[in-house]
Coordinates of C-alpha atoms and ligand atoms in Angstrom, one line a residue:
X1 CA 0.0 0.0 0.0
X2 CA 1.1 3.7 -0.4
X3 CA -1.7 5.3 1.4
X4 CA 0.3 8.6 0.5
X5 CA -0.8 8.0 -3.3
X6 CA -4.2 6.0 -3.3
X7 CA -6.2 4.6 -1.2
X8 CA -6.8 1.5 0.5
X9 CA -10.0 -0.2 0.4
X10 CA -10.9 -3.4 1.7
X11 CA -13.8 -4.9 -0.3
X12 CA -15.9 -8.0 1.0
X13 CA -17.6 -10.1 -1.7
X14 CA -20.4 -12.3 -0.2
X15 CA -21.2 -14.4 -3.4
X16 CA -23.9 -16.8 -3.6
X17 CA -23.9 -16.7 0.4
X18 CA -26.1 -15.0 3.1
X19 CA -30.8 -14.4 3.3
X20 CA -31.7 -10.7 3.8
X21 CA -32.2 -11.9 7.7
X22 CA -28.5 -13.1 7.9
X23 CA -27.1 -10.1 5.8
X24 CA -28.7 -7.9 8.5
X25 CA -27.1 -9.7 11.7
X26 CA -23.6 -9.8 9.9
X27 CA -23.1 -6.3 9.5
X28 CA -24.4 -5.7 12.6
X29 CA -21.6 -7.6 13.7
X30 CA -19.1 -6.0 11.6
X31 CA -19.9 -2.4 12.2
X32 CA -18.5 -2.1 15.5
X33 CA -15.6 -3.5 14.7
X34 CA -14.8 -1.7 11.4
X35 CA -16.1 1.6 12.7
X36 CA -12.3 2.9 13.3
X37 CA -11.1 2.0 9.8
X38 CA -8.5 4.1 8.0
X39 CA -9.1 2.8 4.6
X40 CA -12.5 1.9 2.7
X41 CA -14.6 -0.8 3.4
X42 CA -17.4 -2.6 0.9
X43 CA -19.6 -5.3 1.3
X44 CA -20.7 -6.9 -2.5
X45 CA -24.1 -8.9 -1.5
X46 CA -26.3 -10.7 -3.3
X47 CA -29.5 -8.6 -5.0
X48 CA -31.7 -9.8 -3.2
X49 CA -29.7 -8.6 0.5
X50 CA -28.9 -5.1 -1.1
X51 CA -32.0 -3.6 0.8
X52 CA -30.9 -5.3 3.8
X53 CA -27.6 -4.6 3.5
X54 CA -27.9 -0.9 2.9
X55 CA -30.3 -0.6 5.7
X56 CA -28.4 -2.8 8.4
X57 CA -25.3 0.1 7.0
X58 CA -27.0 3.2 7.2
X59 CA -24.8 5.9 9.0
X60 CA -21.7 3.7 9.2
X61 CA -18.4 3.7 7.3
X62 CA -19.2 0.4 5.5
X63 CA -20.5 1.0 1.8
X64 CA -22.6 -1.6 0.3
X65 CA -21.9 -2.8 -3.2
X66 CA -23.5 -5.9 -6.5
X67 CA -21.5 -8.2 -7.6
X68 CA -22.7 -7.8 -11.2
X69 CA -24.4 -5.6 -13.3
X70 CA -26.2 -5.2 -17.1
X71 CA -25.4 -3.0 -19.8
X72 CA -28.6 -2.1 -21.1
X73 CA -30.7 0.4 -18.6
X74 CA -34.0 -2.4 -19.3
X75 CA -35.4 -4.6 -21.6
X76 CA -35.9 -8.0 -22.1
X77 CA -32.7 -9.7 -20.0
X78 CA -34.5 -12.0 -18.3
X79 CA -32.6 -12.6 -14.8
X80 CA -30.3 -9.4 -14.9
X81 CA -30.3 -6.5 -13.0
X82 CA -29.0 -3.0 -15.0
X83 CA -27.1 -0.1 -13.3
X84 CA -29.8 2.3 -13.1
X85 CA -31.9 -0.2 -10.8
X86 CA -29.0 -0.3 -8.7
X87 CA -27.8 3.4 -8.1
X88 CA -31.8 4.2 -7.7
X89 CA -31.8 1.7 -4.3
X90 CA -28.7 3.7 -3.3
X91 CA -26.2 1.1 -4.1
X92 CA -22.6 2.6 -4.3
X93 CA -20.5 -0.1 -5.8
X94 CA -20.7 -2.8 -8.3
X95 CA -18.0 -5.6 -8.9
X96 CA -17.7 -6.7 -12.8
X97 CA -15.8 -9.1 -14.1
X98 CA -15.5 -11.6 -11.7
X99 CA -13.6 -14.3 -12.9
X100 CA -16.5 -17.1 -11.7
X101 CA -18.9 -14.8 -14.4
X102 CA -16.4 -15.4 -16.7
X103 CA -16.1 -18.7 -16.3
X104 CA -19.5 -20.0 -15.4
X105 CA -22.1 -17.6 -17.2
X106 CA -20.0 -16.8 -20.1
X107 CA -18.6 -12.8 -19.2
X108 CA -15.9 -12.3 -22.0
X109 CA -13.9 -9.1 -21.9
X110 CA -15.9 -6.7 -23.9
X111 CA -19.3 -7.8 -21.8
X112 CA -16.9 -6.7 -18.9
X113 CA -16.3 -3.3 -20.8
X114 CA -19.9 -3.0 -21.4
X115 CA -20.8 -3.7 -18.2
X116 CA -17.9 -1.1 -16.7
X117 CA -18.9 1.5 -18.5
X118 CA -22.8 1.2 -18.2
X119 CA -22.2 1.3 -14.0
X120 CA -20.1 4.1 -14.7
X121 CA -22.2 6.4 -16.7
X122 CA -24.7 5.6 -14.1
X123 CA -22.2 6.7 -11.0
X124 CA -21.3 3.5 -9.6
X125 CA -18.3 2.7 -8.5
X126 CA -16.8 -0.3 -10.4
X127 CA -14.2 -3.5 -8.9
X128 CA -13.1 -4.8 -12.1
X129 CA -11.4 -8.0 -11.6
X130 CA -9.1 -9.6 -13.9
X131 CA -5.9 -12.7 -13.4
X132 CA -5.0 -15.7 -15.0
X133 CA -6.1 -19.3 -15.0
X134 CA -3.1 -21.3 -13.5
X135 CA -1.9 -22.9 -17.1
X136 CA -1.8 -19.2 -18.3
X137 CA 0.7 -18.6 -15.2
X138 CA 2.8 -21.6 -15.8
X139 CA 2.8 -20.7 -19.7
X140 CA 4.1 -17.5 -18.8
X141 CA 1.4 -15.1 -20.4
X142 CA 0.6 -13.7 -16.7
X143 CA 1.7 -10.3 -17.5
X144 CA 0.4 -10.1 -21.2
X145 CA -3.0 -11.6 -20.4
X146 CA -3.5 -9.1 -17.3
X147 CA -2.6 -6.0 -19.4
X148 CA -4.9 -7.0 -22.1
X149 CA -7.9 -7.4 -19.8
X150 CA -6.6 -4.5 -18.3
X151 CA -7.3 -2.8 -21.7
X152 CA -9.8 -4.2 -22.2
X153 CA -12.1 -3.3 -19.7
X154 CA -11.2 0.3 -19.7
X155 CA -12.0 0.6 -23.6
X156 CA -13.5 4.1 -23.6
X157 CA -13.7 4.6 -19.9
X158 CA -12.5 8.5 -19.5
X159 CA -9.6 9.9 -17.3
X160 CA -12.7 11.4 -14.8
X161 CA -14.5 8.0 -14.9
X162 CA -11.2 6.1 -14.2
X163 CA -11.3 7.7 -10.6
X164 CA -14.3 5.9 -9.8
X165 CA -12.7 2.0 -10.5
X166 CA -11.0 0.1 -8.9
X167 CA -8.7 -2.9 -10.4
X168 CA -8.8 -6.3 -8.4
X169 CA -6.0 -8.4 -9.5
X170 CA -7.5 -12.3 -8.5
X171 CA -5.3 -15.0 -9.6
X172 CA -8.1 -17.5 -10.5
X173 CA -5.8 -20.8 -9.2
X174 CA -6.2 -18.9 -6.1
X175 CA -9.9 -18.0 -5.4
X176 CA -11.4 -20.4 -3.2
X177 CA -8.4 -22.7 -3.2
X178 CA -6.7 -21.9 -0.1
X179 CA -3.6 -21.3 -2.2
X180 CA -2.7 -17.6 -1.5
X181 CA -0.2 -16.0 -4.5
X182 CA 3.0 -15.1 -2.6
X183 CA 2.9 -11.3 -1.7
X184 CA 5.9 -10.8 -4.3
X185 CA 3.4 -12.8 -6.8
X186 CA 0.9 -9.8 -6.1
X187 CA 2.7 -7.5 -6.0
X188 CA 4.5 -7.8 -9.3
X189 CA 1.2 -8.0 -11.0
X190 CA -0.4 -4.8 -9.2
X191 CA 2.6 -3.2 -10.6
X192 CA 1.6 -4.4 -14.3
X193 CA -1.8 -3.3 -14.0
X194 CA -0.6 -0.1 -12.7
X195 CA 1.8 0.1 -15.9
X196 CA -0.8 -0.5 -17.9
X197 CA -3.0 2.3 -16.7
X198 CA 0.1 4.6 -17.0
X199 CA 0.4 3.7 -20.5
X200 CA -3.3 4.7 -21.1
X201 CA -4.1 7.7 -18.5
X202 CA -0.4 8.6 -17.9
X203 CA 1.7 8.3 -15.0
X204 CA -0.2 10.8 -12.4
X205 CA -3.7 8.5 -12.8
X206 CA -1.6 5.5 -12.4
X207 CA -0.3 6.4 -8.9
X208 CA -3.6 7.4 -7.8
X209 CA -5.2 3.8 -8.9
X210 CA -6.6 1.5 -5.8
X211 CA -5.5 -1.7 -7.1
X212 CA -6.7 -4.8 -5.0
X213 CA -5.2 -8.1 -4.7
X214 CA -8.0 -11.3 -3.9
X215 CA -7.6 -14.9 -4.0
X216 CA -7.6 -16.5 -0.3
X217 CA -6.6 -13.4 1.3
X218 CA -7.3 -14.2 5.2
X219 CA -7.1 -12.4 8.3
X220 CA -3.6 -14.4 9.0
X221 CA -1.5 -13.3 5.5
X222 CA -3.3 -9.8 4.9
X223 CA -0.9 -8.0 6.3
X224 CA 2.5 -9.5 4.1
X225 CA 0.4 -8.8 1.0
X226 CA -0.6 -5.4 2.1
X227 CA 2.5 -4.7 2.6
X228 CA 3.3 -4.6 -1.4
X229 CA 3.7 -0.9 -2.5
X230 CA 1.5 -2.1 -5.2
X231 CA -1.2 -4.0 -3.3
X232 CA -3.9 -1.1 -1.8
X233 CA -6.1 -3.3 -0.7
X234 CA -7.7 -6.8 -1.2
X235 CA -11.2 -8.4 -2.4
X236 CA -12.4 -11.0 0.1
X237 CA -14.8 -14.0 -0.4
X238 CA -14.6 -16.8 2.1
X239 CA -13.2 -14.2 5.0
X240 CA -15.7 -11.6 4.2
X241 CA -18.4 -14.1 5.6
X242 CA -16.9 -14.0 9.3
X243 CA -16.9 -10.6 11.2
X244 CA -13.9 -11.0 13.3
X245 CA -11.5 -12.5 10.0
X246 CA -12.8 -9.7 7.9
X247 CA -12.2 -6.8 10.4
X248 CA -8.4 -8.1 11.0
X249 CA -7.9 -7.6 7.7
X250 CA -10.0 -3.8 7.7
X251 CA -7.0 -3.6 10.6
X252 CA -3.8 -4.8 8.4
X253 CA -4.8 -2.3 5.9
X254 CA -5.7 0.8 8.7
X255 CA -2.2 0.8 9.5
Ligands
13P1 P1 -11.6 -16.2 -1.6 O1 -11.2 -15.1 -0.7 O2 -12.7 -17.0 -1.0 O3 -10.5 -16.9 -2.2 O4 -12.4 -15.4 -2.8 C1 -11.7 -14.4 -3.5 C2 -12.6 -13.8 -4.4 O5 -13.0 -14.3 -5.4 C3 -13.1 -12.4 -4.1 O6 -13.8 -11.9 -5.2

């Protein structure tokens, strides 16, 4: 982290997990315990909890974020929900680009542009996630693969609209798996999606990026991969469903 440059935001992403009841009693949980946080916190829920969510949040320091959104304001899209519906319930964040919508339900590159730049013109804040499959890492093509989503994803996205996204760099070998990538690992690929940026919005946007690192990030190796000048912060899955584990890692990046 350089909390100097950028800051550090520590973003929770529930998945397929939690009822409206349960999202309500977890960050009641939470709030206390994040309230003294000196970097950003976000909790991606479900659609379905976002009224809970925002609610059981109200007046605390913990935004409330979806994990997806459409491109198109409406229509006929049956099971999606579109940016607009989103920003009206006073939802502040969106995650695209997850690498299980890529890889289940078919999100290719320039759906993850589409969708990044609908939540933007609509004022949401967007977590774009990108990272390799583990034969792309032990091909080599890390780098090259990262940048190009990198590209990707920001196609037509302006210098003013790049201050409201975020870049999550998740290693896909490592979501899930218990295998954590080794904060050097991280680190060196924060710094290439930083590059990138630089290449495209010049070097003074670059340093200002939050770039997040995610993929078994736990309360007990936060704070070695927050320590990567490059790493500003992390997206959580498994850990962001337990109070305590998630607010030692709010703590690693506070400091
Ligand atoms: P885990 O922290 O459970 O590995 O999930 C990471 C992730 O996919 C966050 O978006």
């Amino acid at each position: 982290m350089n909390k100097q440059l950028r800051n550090a935001v520590i973003a929770g992403n529930w998945k397929m997990n939690k009822t409206p009841e349960e999202t309500t009693a977890l960050i009641n949980e939470m709030k206390p315990l994040v309230k003294d946080a000196d970097c950003g916190v976000v909790l991606c829920v479900p659609f379905v909890d976002l009224d809970a969510a925002l609610k059981a949040a109200a007046g605390s320091n913990i935004k409330i974020g979806a994990q997806n959104c459409h491109f198109e304001p409406s229509g006929a899209f049956t099971g999606e929900v579109s940016a607009p519906m989103l920003k009206a319930m006073g939802v502040e964040y969106v995650i695209i680009g997850h690498s299980e919508r890529r890889t289940y339900f078919g999100e290719t590159d320039v759906t993850v542009n589409k969708r990044t730049l609908a939540a933007l013109e609509n004022g949401l804040k967007v977590i774009v996630c990108v990272g390799e499959y583990l034969e792309q890492r032990e091909q080599g093509i890390t780098e090259e693969l990262v940048a190009m989503q990198t590209k990707i994803a920001l196609n037509g996205v302006s210098a003013e609209q790049l201050k409201n996204i975020i870049i999550a760099y998740e290693p896909v070998w490592a979501i899930g798996t218990g295998k954590t990538a080794t904060a050097e690992q991280a680190g060196e690929v924060c710094g290439v999606i930083r590059k990138t940026v630089g290449k495209l919005y010049g070097e003074d946007a670059a340093k200002a990026l939050t770039v997040q690192y995610g993929g078994s990030m736990n309360a007990k190796n936060a704070e070695e991969l927050l320590a990567q000048e490059d790493v500003d912060g992390g997206l959580i899955g498994g850990a962001s469903l337990k109070a305590q584990d998630f607010s030692v890692i709010v703590k690693a990046a506070s400091k």
